[in-house]
């Protein structure tokens, strides 16, 4: 009967045990599973097909204690305020206004992108600073009628300089290699050396960076 299997939509959010659970269809998934989206501070219930979203929702309800425990482990949100001193790119930075972080990040990102692109023998792309919560950066290589562009999260300014520089180099390498194959990683290593330490740092501390949320930088 239809009422025993209510329809669910891909991307729909449910409240389970006081926590937000987002339903997601992934064609690459082989089974129903749960994962933590640290950037959005929510649990994602993954199903391999639309018809199995009800199963994913039921699985999340069965694991509500696990859901609550994992979310409780996330760093508490932190609101930045003008007047405090931050550490940007590993150095103290008096915060006269929250918008200054974005300007400082853009200046550093542009300088590092120019250096990496010169090493790669390509033109430096347009750099944009974003408030993205799902990725640290993204790259759109040049196409006929469209210039190349790289977008980077302003929160990388809160990371050590070497970590932020790795992400910039990563996206610059995508100007030549639009994949993550062996050739791509060779380019990254020619720019910043071993990529494993900065990637490990982001896995360990990324959630804390995403918890920082000054309203003036939103959008």
Tab-separated table of C-alpha atoms in Angstrom:
chain	number	residue	atom	x	y	z
A	1	UNK	CA	0.000	0.000	0.000
A	2	UNK	CA	1.223	3.505	-0.862
A	3	UNK	CA	1.073	4.766	2.728
A	4	UNK	CA	3.585	2.104	3.767
A	5	UNK	CA	6.127	3.470	1.287
A	6	UNK	CA	5.832	7.283	1.258
A	7	UNK	CA	7.539	9.049	-1.657
A	8	UNK	CA	10.839	10.794	-0.988
A	9	UNK	CA	12.789	13.194	-3.167
A	10	UNK	CA	16.504	13.349	-3.849
A	11	UNK	CA	17.849	16.167	-1.678
A	12	UNK	CA	14.907	16.124	0.717
A	13	UNK	CA	15.779	16.837	4.355
A	14	UNK	CA	14.288	15.013	7.295
A	15	UNK	CA	14.547	15.743	11.006
A	16	UNK	CA	15.527	12.594	12.846
A	17	UNK	CA	16.201	12.720	16.548
A	18	UNK	CA	16.679	16.489	16.379
A	19	UNK	CA	19.267	16.218	13.587
A	20	UNK	CA	19.067	17.143	9.916
A	21	UNK	CA	19.337	14.167	7.558
A	22	UNK	CA	19.563	14.800	3.808
A	23	UNK	CA	18.455	12.089	1.371
A	24	UNK	CA	20.757	11.624	-1.590
A	25	UNK	CA	20.707	9.354	-4.640
A	26	UNK	CA	24.129	8.229	-5.866
A	27	UNK	CA	24.304	6.011	-8.925
A	28	UNK	CA	27.775	4.916	-7.776
A	29	UNK	CA	26.433	3.609	-4.458
A	30	UNK	CA	25.975	-0.142	-4.161
A	31	UNK	CA	23.926	-0.049	-0.963
A	32	UNK	CA	22.156	2.245	1.456
A	33	UNK	CA	24.576	4.057	3.769
A	34	UNK	CA	25.054	7.080	6.031
A	35	UNK	CA	27.837	9.654	5.935
A	36	UNK	CA	28.573	12.943	7.670
A	37	UNK	CA	28.637	16.166	5.657
A	38	UNK	CA	30.942	18.123	7.960
A	39	UNK	CA	30.667	21.357	5.989
A	40	UNK	CA	26.869	21.480	6.225
A	41	UNK	CA	26.759	19.841	9.667
A	42	UNK	CA	24.251	17.255	8.581
A	43	UNK	CA	23.974	13.528	7.963
A	44	UNK	CA	23.492	12.257	4.409
A	45	UNK	CA	21.476	9.090	3.870
A	46	UNK	CA	22.653	7.676	0.533
A	47	UNK	CA	20.634	5.358	-1.681
A	48	UNK	CA	21.680	3.799	-5.011
A	49	UNK	CA	18.324	4.654	-6.614
A	50	UNK	CA	15.293	6.875	-6.096
A	51	UNK	CA	13.065	3.936	-5.190
A	52	UNK	CA	15.402	3.044	-2.303
A	53	UNK	CA	15.259	6.466	-0.649
A	54	UNK	CA	12.564	5.164	1.709
A	55	UNK	CA	14.982	2.434	2.771
A	56	UNK	CA	17.693	5.061	3.349
A	57	UNK	CA	15.328	7.144	5.480
A	58	UNK	CA	14.387	4.095	7.538
A	59	UNK	CA	18.064	3.212	8.002
A	60	UNK	CA	18.801	6.722	9.289
A	61	UNK	CA	15.953	6.414	11.810
A	62	UNK	CA	17.330	3.083	13.002
A	63	UNK	CA	20.750	4.687	13.504
A	64	UNK	CA	19.535	7.879	15.189
A	65	UNK	CA	21.894	7.363	18.148
A	66	UNK	CA	24.871	7.104	15.778
A	67	UNK	CA	23.655	10.215	13.948
A	68	UNK	CA	23.464	12.216	17.172
A	69	UNK	CA	26.900	11.033	18.334
A	70	UNK	CA	28.633	11.911	15.048
A	71	UNK	CA	27.099	15.383	14.879
A	72	UNK	CA	27.980	16.049	18.522
A	73	UNK	CA	31.633	15.402	17.629
A	74	UNK	CA	31.700	18.279	15.119
A	75	UNK	CA	33.302	21.588	16.174
A	76	UNK	CA	30.850	24.175	17.468
A	77	UNK	CA	30.042	27.019	15.028
A	78	UNK	CA	32.204	30.096	15.520
A	79	UNK	CA	31.145	33.624	14.550
A	80	UNK	CA	33.979	36.013	13.711
A	81	UNK	CA	33.748	39.602	14.861
A	82	UNK	CA	35.600	42.772	13.935
A	83	UNK	CA	38.269	43.628	16.486
A	84	UNK	CA	39.628	40.140	17.133
A	85	UNK	CA	43.001	38.903	15.927
A	86	UNK	CA	43.007	35.899	13.618
A	87	UNK	CA	45.753	33.745	12.215
A	88	UNK	CA	45.576	34.053	8.430
A	89	UNK	CA	47.920	31.938	6.328
A	90	UNK	CA	49.843	31.188	9.521
A	91	UNK	CA	50.422	34.834	10.579
A	92	UNK	CA	48.555	37.122	13.045
A	93	UNK	CA	45.985	39.349	11.336
A	94	UNK	CA	44.087	42.094	13.260
A	95	UNK	CA	40.523	41.965	11.994
A	96	UNK	CA	39.306	45.531	11.467
A	97	UNK	CA	36.304	44.216	9.512
A	98	UNK	CA	35.261	40.738	8.483
A	99	UNK	CA	35.367	41.648	4.786
A	100	UNK	CA	39.123	42.102	5.108
A	101	UNK	CA	39.588	38.317	5.227
A	102	UNK	CA	38.169	37.952	1.763
A	103	UNK	CA	40.394	40.703	0.347
A	104	UNK	CA	43.493	39.256	2.014
A	105	UNK	CA	42.644	35.768	0.737
A	106	UNK	CA	42.151	37.015	-2.816
A	107	UNK	CA	45.514	38.809	-2.844
A	108	UNK	CA	47.364	35.693	-1.655
A	109	UNK	CA	45.464	33.337	-3.976
A	110	UNK	CA	46.140	35.547	-7.011
A	111	UNK	CA	49.849	35.776	-6.232
A	112	UNK	CA	50.226	32.024	-5.754
A	113	UNK	CA	48.158	31.250	-8.860
A	114	UNK	CA	50.414	33.504	-10.949
A	115	UNK	CA	53.486	31.702	-9.635
A	116	UNK	CA	52.069	28.232	-10.241
A	117	UNK	CA	50.763	29.085	-13.697
A	118	UNK	CA	54.151	30.528	-14.670
A	119	UNK	CA	55.748	27.236	-13.613
A	120	UNK	CA	53.191	25.329	-15.689
A	121	UNK	CA	53.570	27.596	-18.713
A	122	UNK	CA	49.898	28.655	-18.812
A	123	UNK	CA	48.148	31.997	-18.465
A	124	UNK	CA	46.948	32.826	-14.969
A	125	UNK	CA	43.142	32.514	-14.745
A	126	UNK	CA	40.648	34.796	-13.074
A	127	UNK	CA	40.501	34.026	-9.337
A	128	UNK	CA	37.305	34.303	-7.305
A	129	UNK	CA	36.886	33.858	-3.554
A	130	UNK	CA	33.726	32.004	-2.543
A	131	UNK	CA	31.845	30.782	0.518
A	132	UNK	CA	31.556	27.256	-0.885
A	133	UNK	CA	30.924	24.582	1.742
A	134	UNK	CA	31.256	21.459	-0.367
A	135	UNK	CA	34.753	21.905	-1.798
A	136	UNK	CA	37.873	23.963	-1.179
A	137	UNK	CA	38.286	24.959	-4.783
A	138	UNK	CA	37.152	24.389	-8.341
A	139	UNK	CA	38.572	25.058	-11.787
A	140	UNK	CA	37.002	25.869	-15.151
A	141	UNK	CA	39.665	25.508	-17.870
A	142	UNK	CA	39.588	27.893	-20.810
A	143	UNK	CA	37.169	27.120	-23.616
A	144	UNK	CA	36.446	28.938	-26.886
A	145	UNK	CA	34.744	32.153	-25.868
A	146	UNK	CA	35.338	31.548	-22.141
A	147	UNK	CA	38.383	32.421	-20.087
A	148	UNK	CA	39.734	30.062	-17.447
A	149	UNK	CA	38.595	30.639	-13.875
A	150	UNK	CA	39.448	29.244	-10.463
A	151	UNK	CA	37.234	29.565	-7.369
A	152	UNK	CA	38.661	29.123	-3.876
A	153	UNK	CA	37.072	29.076	-0.441
A	154	UNK	CA	37.978	32.093	1.713
A	155	UNK	CA	38.263	29.690	4.676
A	156	UNK	CA	41.585	28.492	3.264
A	157	UNK	CA	43.000	31.742	4.667
A	158	UNK	CA	42.507	30.186	8.109
A	159	UNK	CA	44.734	27.236	7.177
A	160	UNK	CA	48.550	27.177	7.195
A	161	UNK	CA	50.017	28.867	4.129
A	162	UNK	CA	51.384	25.581	2.758
A	163	UNK	CA	47.930	24.000	2.932
A	164	UNK	CA	46.256	26.898	1.147
A	165	UNK	CA	49.049	26.921	-1.437
A	166	UNK	CA	48.481	23.224	-2.116
A	167	UNK	CA	44.824	23.873	-2.944
A	168	UNK	CA	45.760	26.737	-5.274
A	169	UNK	CA	48.333	24.515	-7.001
A	170	UNK	CA	45.781	21.695	-7.219
A	171	UNK	CA	43.326	23.898	-9.088
A	172	UNK	CA	46.050	25.368	-11.321
A	173	UNK	CA	47.069	21.839	-12.314
A	174	UNK	CA	43.484	21.284	-13.454
A	175	UNK	CA	44.036	23.943	-16.117
A	176	UNK	CA	46.105	21.284	-17.914
A	177	UNK	CA	44.658	18.055	-16.525
A	178	UNK	CA	40.904	18.024	-15.909
A	179	UNK	CA	41.077	14.757	-13.977
A	180	UNK	CA	42.877	13.181	-11.026
A	181	UNK	CA	45.002	10.761	-12.989
A	182	UNK	CA	48.775	10.136	-12.626
A	183	UNK	CA	49.608	13.043	-14.937
A	184	UNK	CA	47.612	15.434	-12.785
A	185	UNK	CA	49.352	14.407	-9.570
A	186	UNK	CA	52.753	14.709	-11.250
A	187	UNK	CA	51.945	18.335	-12.025
A	188	UNK	CA	50.838	18.984	-8.443
A	189	UNK	CA	54.066	17.504	-7.074
A	190	UNK	CA	56.192	19.633	-9.382
A	191	UNK	CA	54.500	22.687	-7.835
A	192	UNK	CA	54.292	21.859	-4.118
A	193	UNK	CA	56.024	18.536	-3.556
A	194	UNK	CA	54.292	15.766	-1.599
A	195	UNK	CA	50.557	16.432	-1.523
A	196	UNK	CA	49.824	14.015	1.311
A	197	UNK	CA	50.571	16.324	4.313
A	198	UNK	CA	48.272	19.192	3.221
A	199	UNK	CA	45.524	16.756	2.265
A	200	UNK	CA	45.814	15.101	5.668
A	201	UNK	CA	45.670	18.512	7.372
A	202	UNK	CA	42.435	19.375	5.560
A	203	UNK	CA	40.864	16.049	6.501
A	204	UNK	CA	41.801	16.578	10.153
A	205	UNK	CA	40.954	20.278	10.474
A	206	UNK	CA	38.556	21.029	7.637
A	207	UNK	CA	35.458	20.734	9.818
A	208	UNK	CA	36.828	23.377	12.195
A	209	UNK	CA	37.407	25.747	9.284
A	210	UNK	CA	33.895	25.187	7.967
A	211	UNK	CA	32.502	25.968	11.427
A	212	UNK	CA	33.740	29.574	11.081
A	213	UNK	CA	30.896	31.624	9.684
A	214	UNK	CA	31.074	35.435	9.621
A	215	UNK	CA	27.745	36.691	8.166
A	216	UNK	CA	29.425	39.492	6.214
A	217	UNK	CA	31.236	36.926	4.088
A	218	UNK	CA	28.174	34.899	3.181
A	219	UNK	CA	26.988	34.805	-0.410
